[in-house]
Every structure is written in structure tokens, then in C-alpha cells.
Amino acid sequence: MALDGLRAVVDRLPEAVVVTDPAGEIQLTNAAANRLFAERPLRDDVDLLSRFDGVEPTAGMRSVRGDPPRRATVRPRHLPNTWFSLDRVPFDDASGPASARQDGEPIGSVFVLRDITDSADLQAEREAFLAVLSHELRTPLTTIYAGSSVLARRPPLTPTATETLARDISAEAARLYDLVENLLVIARLERRILEPLDEPVDLARAVDAAIRTITERFADIPIARSGGESAPAVHGDATYVEQACRNLLLAAWRFANSADDPRLVVHIDPDRANGEVAVRVFDRGPSMSQQELGRVFELPGESATGRLDGSGMGPFVVRQVIGAMNGRTWVRNRDGGGLEMGFALPIHELAGQAT
């Protein structure tokens, strides 16, 4: 079917439809796709796939002649409790006789996105999300309940034991506060009302505030900051930037605590050539496989283990709030063990006094 004929058919469909050429460039989007990606129009097929959890954003999803259709269940990164069935169907709009073209030759693709959020098939995914949430809640609530029950007993505990229990309760209450803050971000994403301010933000100030919060809770983990004294302000929302810094530090702290070298280092790295300032968090916890690295900023599934399970939903929220502020996130293994997790935000060229 020629592209013009295809356009006439798909524009009336309720499903989002995206058509690409052999190089992955967007050739056609229907009205439903335009609505789904209204805030940030698609560039190519890799950009399309990068908008979803559950599929690798690589050229590997491009069609070649002889390929069968492919299907995946995916979740938009900006709508974390919405699921789509993503179908990729080879599309041959090339001219010339089909007999002259060989299997394995690149051809176009039709991507069809069907909202299946209310489908019974997604019961397992919903239960997995609730399992993650209950896991996140269980530890702080158990500690607070058990600790307060012990403190209420008679005869009273020794001053040392009382102080230890009070510290534990305070730390878990703070952890519960972080969880609620992260859930609020997810709720705003779902309602499409995550609208960060665009103000000049001093990253050094945001990082220092996050470090103070973490060290007040966990004094046994040394955290050092380097750089940032002369870094320009960035575009962003100071509240969300500090939350992103705190989430990255907490994700690193959970595994640095058991490492031979428990120190965390936060480096602020201005890159004026590329118009951004980066925040990099370094730890010496366990390294990760390439597959695991690709899932760090996703909501952890029921099958997640190791660092993926222990990091909770914090990294997912980091990617969402940083993306909403036109920034980027990354994670990579370090030489000698551990991870570098970070984000970068665009420089605020007209900033005067940073917030």
C-alpha cells in the first residue's frame, strides 16, 4: 500500500500509528499518535522506543524484508501506570518489483500503539507494581511500629537504647517521607500535571542540601562534594532538583553502606560547550550487567534483584523530573567497581542570582 493510501486509512483509527522509512525516519503519524506525543513530537524510531519502558530504544526494532511482526507490552515513561501493546509490522513502500528485492533488506515499519491499561491481561503488571509499593512501605512502617511499641513499654529502656531506637524511628520516618514525595511525582505524571518551574537553580546549593539531609540520617556514610563553586545556574525547579539529588544519593547509599569503601562522591561538572551542568554520584557498591544498567531508571519489577531491587522507585522519579526539566540521566559502571549515576540540566544563560 502506498504511503498516501495508508494515511487515509490510519488517520481515523483510535490507536496511535507511526510509520517510518528504512532509515527509521518518521514518515507519517496519525491523529492519535499526535495527541499521545503532543508535548514532544517524535524524531525517529529510536526516539519513539526511548519513550517507553519494556523495549530497548535501539535500531534493532527496525524492519528488514522477511521479518515477522513483533509485539511488546510497554509503559510510557511519562505515564507510568498506563500500558500499551506495541506492534511493529514491516511496511514495504518501495518502488519496483518485489521479486527484485532480497530478504534482509531494510524496509519501513508501521508501529501501532493500543492502550491496554484496562485489559485483564495486565493484572500481573498491576500486582507487580503493588508488590513494589508494599515492599517500599513495609520496612519503614515495621520499624516505626515496632520501635514505638518498645519505647512505650515499662520499665523504660536505658538512655542509650532509647536514643538508638529514636534514631531508627526518625530515619524510617524520613524514608517514608521520601516515598510519599516520590509517589506524589508519579501521581502528577499520571494526571499529566507534573509542571516544574523554570527558574535559575544553583546545583551546588541543591546538592549541599541533599547531602545535609542524608548525613543527618546516616552519619556513618561520608559524602563529599567536588566542583560547582563557579558553575552557572541551570534551568529547573529547585524543589525537584533537590529531590533528584536526594534520590540518587539514597540509591547509592543503600549499597555503599556494605562496600569496602563506603564513601560517596558527588561531582558538579559544568560543560559550557554543550550548554549543560552535570551532577555525578560515584559509589563503590556492586557493578551491574549491561541489561541491568538499562533498567536502573525504570520502576523495579517483582523479579528485580540486587541493586535493581534495592534502589526502589527513586531513580525512576529522578528520570521523570529531570526529563520534565529538559535534562538527561545516565548510569554506567566505574573502573574498579561501583556506579556513576548522574543527570545534567541546561545552563540558564540569562540567570542572574540563582535560586
Coordinates of C-alpha atoms in Angstrom, one line a residue:
M1 CA 0.0 0.0 0.0
A2 CA 1.4 3.4 -0.9
L3 CA 2.0 5.9 1.9
D4 CA -0.8 8.2 0.8
G5 CA -3.3 5.3 0.8
L6 CA -2.0 4.3 4.3
R7 CA -2.5 7.8 5.6
A8 CA -6.2 7.8 4.6
V9 CA -6.7 4.6 6.4
V10 CA -4.8 5.2 9.7
D11 CA -5.9 8.7 10.4
R12 CA -9.3 7.6 11.6
L13 CA -8.0 4.8 13.8
P14 CA -8.3 5.2 17.6
E15 CA -4.9 3.5 18.0
A16 CA -1.7 5.6 17.7
V17 CA 0.1 4.8 14.4
V18 CA 3.6 5.8 13.4
V19 CA 5.2 4.9 10.1
T20 CA 8.9 5.0 9.5
D21 CA 11.1 4.6 6.4
P22 CA 14.1 2.1 6.2
A23 CA 16.4 4.6 8.0
G24 CA 13.9 4.9 10.9
E25 CA 12.8 8.5 10.0
I26 CA 9.2 9.4 10.7
Q27 CA 7.1 9.4 7.6
L28 CA 3.6 9.5 9.0
T29 CA 1.8 9.9 12.3
N30 CA -2.0 9.7 12.8
A31 CA -4.1 12.0 15.0
A32 CA -4.0 9.6 17.9
A33 CA -0.2 9.5 17.8
N34 CA 0.0 13.3 17.6
R35 CA -2.1 13.5 20.7
L36 CA 0.0 10.9 22.6
F37 CA 3.2 12.8 21.8
A38 CA 1.9 16.3 21.7
E39 CA 4.3 17.7 24.3
R40 CA 7.4 16.4 22.5
P41 CA 6.9 15.3 18.8
L42 CA 8.8 12.2 17.7
R43 CA 12.1 12.4 15.7
D44 CA 12.7 8.8 14.6
D45 CA 12.1 5.2 15.6
V46 CA 14.8 5.2 18.3
D47 CA 13.2 8.3 19.8
L48 CA 9.8 6.6 19.7
L49 CA 11.1 3.5 21.6
S50 CA 13.0 5.6 24.1
R51 CA 9.7 7.0 25.3
F52 CA 8.7 3.5 26.8
D53 CA 9.9 1.1 29.5
G54 CA 9.9 -2.5 28.4
V55 CA 11.6 -2.1 25.0
E56 CA 15.2 -1.3 24.0
P57 CA 15.5 2.0 22.2
T58 CA 17.9 0.7 19.5
A59 CA 17.8 0.3 15.8
G60 CA 17.2 -3.4 16.4
M61 CA 13.4 -2.9 16.1
R62 CA 13.7 -1.7 12.6
S63 CA 12.2 -3.9 9.9
V64 CA 14.0 -5.9 7.3
R65 CA 12.4 -7.9 4.5
G66 CA 11.4 -11.3 5.7
D67 CA 10.9 -10.1 9.3
P68 CA 7.7 -11.3 11.1
P69 CA 5.7 -8.7 13.0
R70 CA 6.8 -8.1 16.6
R71 CA 4.8 -7.3 19.7
A72 CA 5.7 -5.9 23.2
T73 CA 3.8 -4.6 26.2
V74 CA 5.3 -1.3 27.1
R75 CA 4.7 1.6 29.5
P76 CA 5.2 5.3 28.6
R77 CA 7.8 6.9 30.8
H78 CA 5.6 9.9 31.3
L79 CA 2.5 7.8 32.2
P80 CA 3.9 5.0 34.5
N81 CA 0.6 3.4 35.3
T82 CA -0.5 3.2 31.6
W83 CA 0.3 0.3 29.4
F84 CA 0.3 -0.1 25.6
S85 CA 0.5 -3.0 23.3
L86 CA 3.2 -2.0 20.8
D87 CA 3.1 -3.8 17.4
R88 CA 5.8 -3.3 14.8
V89 CA 4.8 -4.5 11.3
P90 CA 7.1 -4.4 8.3
F91 CA 5.9 -2.0 5.7
D92 CA 7.1 -2.1 2.1
D93 CA 6.5 1.2 0.3
A94 CA 9.5 0.8 -2.1
S95 CA 9.0 1.0 -5.8
G96 CA 10.0 -1.7 -8.2
P97 CA 9.0 -5.4 -8.4
A98 CA 9.1 -7.3 -5.1
S99 CA 10.9 -10.2 -6.8
A100 CA 14.0 -7.9 -7.3
R101 CA 14.3 -7.2 -3.5
Q102 CA 16.0 -9.6 -1.1
D103 CA 15.2 -10.8 2.4
G104 CA 17.3 -8.9 4.9
E105 CA 17.0 -5.6 3.0
P106 CA 15.8 -2.7 5.3
I107 CA 12.2 -1.6 4.8
G108 CA 9.8 0.7 6.6
S109 CA 7.9 -0.1 9.7
V110 CA 4.4 0.6 11.0
F111 CA 4.2 1.0 14.8
V112 CA 0.8 0.6 16.3
L113 CA 0.2 1.5 20.0
R114 CA -3.0 0.3 21.6
D115 CA -3.9 1.3 25.2
I116 CA -4.5 -1.9 27.1
T117 CA -4.4 -0.4 30.6
D118 CA -7.9 -1.7 31.4
S119 CA -7.2 -5.1 29.9
A120 CA -7.4 -8.2 32.2
D121 CA -4.1 -9.3 30.7
L122 CA -2.4 -6.6 32.8
Q123 CA -3.4 -8.0 36.2
A124 CA 0.1 -9.3 36.7
E125 CA 1.7 -5.9 36.0
R126 CA -0.7 -4.2 38.4
E127 CA 0.0 -6.7 41.1
A128 CA 3.7 -6.3 40.5
F129 CA 3.5 -2.6 41.0
L130 CA 1.5 -3.0 44.2
A131 CA 4.1 -5.5 45.4
V132 CA 6.9 -3.0 44.8
L133 CA 4.9 -0.3 46.7
S134 CA 4.1 -2.6 49.6
H135 CA 7.8 -3.7 49.8
E136 CA 8.8 0.0 49.9
L137 CA 6.3 0.7 52.7
R138 CA 6.9 -2.4 54.8
T139 CA 10.3 -1.7 56.2
P140 CA 9.7 1.9 57.5
L141 CA 6.3 1.1 58.8
T142 CA 7.5 -2.1 60.6
T143 CA 10.4 -0.2 62.2
I144 CA 8.3 2.7 63.3
Y145 CA 5.6 0.5 64.7
A146 CA 8.0 -1.9 66.5
G147 CA 10.3 0.8 67.8
S148 CA 7.4 3.0 69.2
S149 CA 5.9 -0.1 70.8
V150 CA 9.2 -0.9 72.6
L151 CA 9.6 2.7 73.7
A152 CA 6.1 2.6 75.2
R153 CA 7.0 -0.4 77.4
R154 CA 7.6 -0.3 81.1
P155 CA 10.1 -0.2 82.7
P156 CA 11.7 2.3 80.4
L157 CA 14.8 1.5 78.4
T158 CA 18.3 2.7 79.1
P159 CA 19.1 6.2 77.7
T160 CA 21.5 4.6 75.2
A161 CA 18.9 2.1 73.9
T162 CA 16.2 4.8 73.8
E163 CA 18.4 7.1 71.8
T164 CA 19.2 4.3 69.3
L165 CA 15.5 3.4 68.9
A166 CA 14.6 7.0 68.5
R167 CA 17.2 7.4 65.8
D168 CA 15.9 4.4 63.9
I169 CA 12.4 5.6 64.1
S170 CA 13.4 9.1 62.8
A171 CA 15.4 7.6 59.9
E172 CA 12.5 5.4 58.8
A173 CA 10.0 8.2 59.1
A174 CA 12.2 10.3 56.8
R175 CA 12.4 7.3 54.4
L176 CA 8.5 7.2 54.5
Y177 CA 8.5 11.0 53.7
D178 CA 10.8 10.4 50.7
L179 CA 8.4 7.6 49.5
V180 CA 5.4 9.9 49.7
E181 CA 7.2 12.6 47.8
N182 CA 8.1 10.1 45.1
L183 CA 4.5 8.9 44.9
L184 CA 3.3 12.4 44.5
V185 CA 5.5 12.8 41.5
I186 CA 4.1 9.6 40.0
A187 CA 0.6 10.8 40.7
R188 CA 1.3 14.1 38.9
L189 CA 2.7 12.2 36.0
E190 CA -0.4 10.1 35.7
R191 CA -2.6 13.2 35.8
R192 CA -0.2 15.0 33.4
I193 CA 0.2 17.9 35.8
L194 CA 3.9 17.5 36.5
E195 CA 4.9 21.0 35.6
P196 CA 8.2 22.1 37.1
L197 CA 9.0 25.8 37.4
D198 CA 11.6 27.2 35.0
E199 CA 13.9 29.2 37.3
P200 CA 17.7 29.6 37.7
V201 CA 18.8 26.8 40.1
D202 CA 22.2 26.7 41.8
L203 CA 23.2 23.0 41.6
A204 CA 25.8 23.3 44.3
R205 CA 23.2 24.6 46.7
A206 CA 20.8 21.7 45.8
V207 CA 23.5 19.1 46.1
D208 CA 24.6 20.5 49.5
A209 CA 21.0 20.5 50.8
A210 CA 20.6 16.8 49.7
I211 CA 23.9 15.9 51.4
R212 CA 22.9 17.5 54.6
T213 CA 19.6 15.6 54.6
I214 CA 21.4 12.2 54.0
T215 CA 24.2 12.8 56.5
E216 CA 21.7 13.9 59.2
R217 CA 20.0 10.5 58.8
F218 CA 23.1 8.3 58.2
A219 CA 26.1 9.9 59.8
D220 CA 28.3 6.8 59.2
I221 CA 28.4 7.3 55.4
P222 CA 30.8 10.0 54.4
I223 CA 29.7 12.1 51.4
A224 CA 32.0 14.6 49.7
R225 CA 31.2 17.2 47.0
S226 CA 33.7 18.4 44.4
G227 CA 33.3 21.2 41.9
G228 CA 30.4 23.5 41.4
E229 CA 31.8 26.7 43.0
S230 CA 31.8 28.6 39.7
A231 CA 29.2 26.5 37.9
P232 CA 26.5 28.5 36.1
A233 CA 22.8 28.2 37.2
V234 CA 20.7 25.8 35.3
H235 CA 17.1 25.7 34.1
G236 CA 14.9 23.8 36.5
D237 CA 12.7 23.7 39.6
A238 CA 14.8 23.9 42.8
T239 CA 12.5 21.6 44.7
Y240 CA 12.6 18.8 42.1
V241 CA 16.3 19.3 41.5
E242 CA 17.0 18.7 45.2
Q243 CA 14.6 15.7 45.2
A244 CA 16.6 14.2 42.3
C245 CA 19.9 14.7 44.1
R246 CA 18.5 13.1 47.2
N247 CA 17.1 10.1 45.3
L248 CA 20.4 9.5 43.6
L249 CA 22.3 9.7 46.9
L250 CA 19.9 7.4 48.6
A251 CA 20.1 4.8 45.8
A252 CA 23.9 4.9 46.0
W253 CA 24.0 4.9 49.9
R254 CA 22.0 1.7 50.1
F255 CA 24.9 -0.2 48.5
A256 CA 27.8 1.9 49.6
N257 CA 26.9 1.0 53.1
S258 CA 28.1 -2.6 52.6
A259 CA 31.0 -1.8 50.3
D260 CA 34.7 -2.0 51.3
D261 CA 34.9 1.7 50.5
P262 CA 31.6 3.3 51.7
R263 CA 32.4 6.8 50.6
L264 CA 30.1 8.7 48.2
V265 CA 31.4 11.4 46.0
V266 CA 29.2 14.0 44.2
H267 CA 30.9 16.0 41.4
I268 CA 29.3 19.0 39.8
D269 CA 30.7 19.3 36.2
P270 CA 29.9 22.3 34.1
D271 CA 30.0 21.7 30.3
R272 CA 29.7 25.1 28.7
A273 CA 30.4 23.7 25.2
N274 CA 27.3 21.6 25.4
G275 CA 25.3 24.1 27.4
E276 CA 24.7 22.0 30.5
V277 CA 25.8 21.3 34.0
A278 CA 26.1 17.7 35.2
V279 CA 25.7 16.1 38.7
R280 CA 27.6 12.8 39.0
V281 CA 27.2 10.5 42.1
F282 CA 30.1 7.9 42.4
D283 CA 30.0 4.9 44.7
R284 CA 32.0 1.7 45.2
G285 CA 29.0 -0.6 45.6
P286 CA 28.3 -3.6 43.2
S287 CA 28.7 -3.1 39.4
M288 CA 25.8 -4.1 37.1
S289 CA 25.4 -6.0 33.8
Q290 CA 24.5 -4.0 30.7
Q291 CA 21.0 -5.3 30.9
E292 CA 20.6 -4.2 34.5
L293 CA 22.1 -0.8 33.6
G294 CA 19.4 -0.3 31.1
R295 CA 16.7 -0.9 33.7
V296 CA 18.1 1.3 36.5
F297 CA 15.7 4.2 35.8
E298 CA 12.6 2.0 35.5
L299 CA 10.2 1.1 38.2
P300 CA 11.5 -2.1 39.7
G301 CA 9.6 -5.3 38.8
E302 CA 8.8 -8.2 41.0
S303 CA 11.7 -10.1 39.6
A304 CA 14.3 -7.4 40.3
T305 CA 17.2 -8.4 42.4
G306 CA 20.4 -6.8 43.8
R307 CA 20.8 -3.1 43.1
L308 CA 17.7 -3.0 40.9
D309 CA 15.5 -4.2 43.8
G310 CA 17.3 -2.2 46.5
S311 CA 17.2 1.2 44.7
G312 CA 13.4 1.4 44.9
M313 CA 11.4 3.9 42.8
G314 CA 13.9 6.8 43.5
P315 CA 15.9 6.5 40.2
F316 CA 12.6 6.3 38.2
V317 CA 11.4 9.6 39.8
V318 CA 14.9 11.1 39.0
R319 CA 14.5 10.4 35.3
Q320 CA 10.9 11.7 35.2
V321 CA 11.6 15.0 37.0
I322 CA 14.9 15.6 35.1
G323 CA 13.2 14.8 31.8
A324 CA 10.4 17.2 32.6
M325 CA 13.1 19.9 33.1
N326 CA 14.6 19.1 29.7
G327 CA 17.5 17.3 31.2
R328 CA 19.0 13.9 30.8
T329 CA 20.1 11.0 33.0
W330 CA 22.6 8.2 32.8
V331 CA 24.2 5.4 34.7
R332 CA 27.4 3.5 34.0
N333 CA 29.9 1.1 35.7
R334 CA 33.1 2.5 37.1
D335 CA 36.5 1.1 36.7
G336 CA 37.4 -0.8 39.8
G337 CA 33.7 -1.4 40.8
G338 CA 30.7 0.7 41.6
L339 CA 28.5 3.0 39.6
E340 CA 28.3 6.5 38.4
M341 CA 24.8 7.8 38.3
G342 CA 24.0 11.3 37.1
F343 CA 21.9 13.9 35.5
A344 CA 22.5 17.1 33.5
L345 CA 20.4 20.2 33.1
P346 CA 20.7 23.0 30.5
I347 CA 22.5 26.2 31.6
H348 CA 20.3 29.2 32.4
E349 CA 22.0 31.7 30.0
L350 CA 20.2 34.7 31.4
A351 CA 20.3 33.7 35.1
G352 CA 21.3 36.4 37.5
Q353 CA 21.2 35.3 41.1
A354 CA 20.5 31.5 41.2
T355 CA 17.7 30.2 43.4

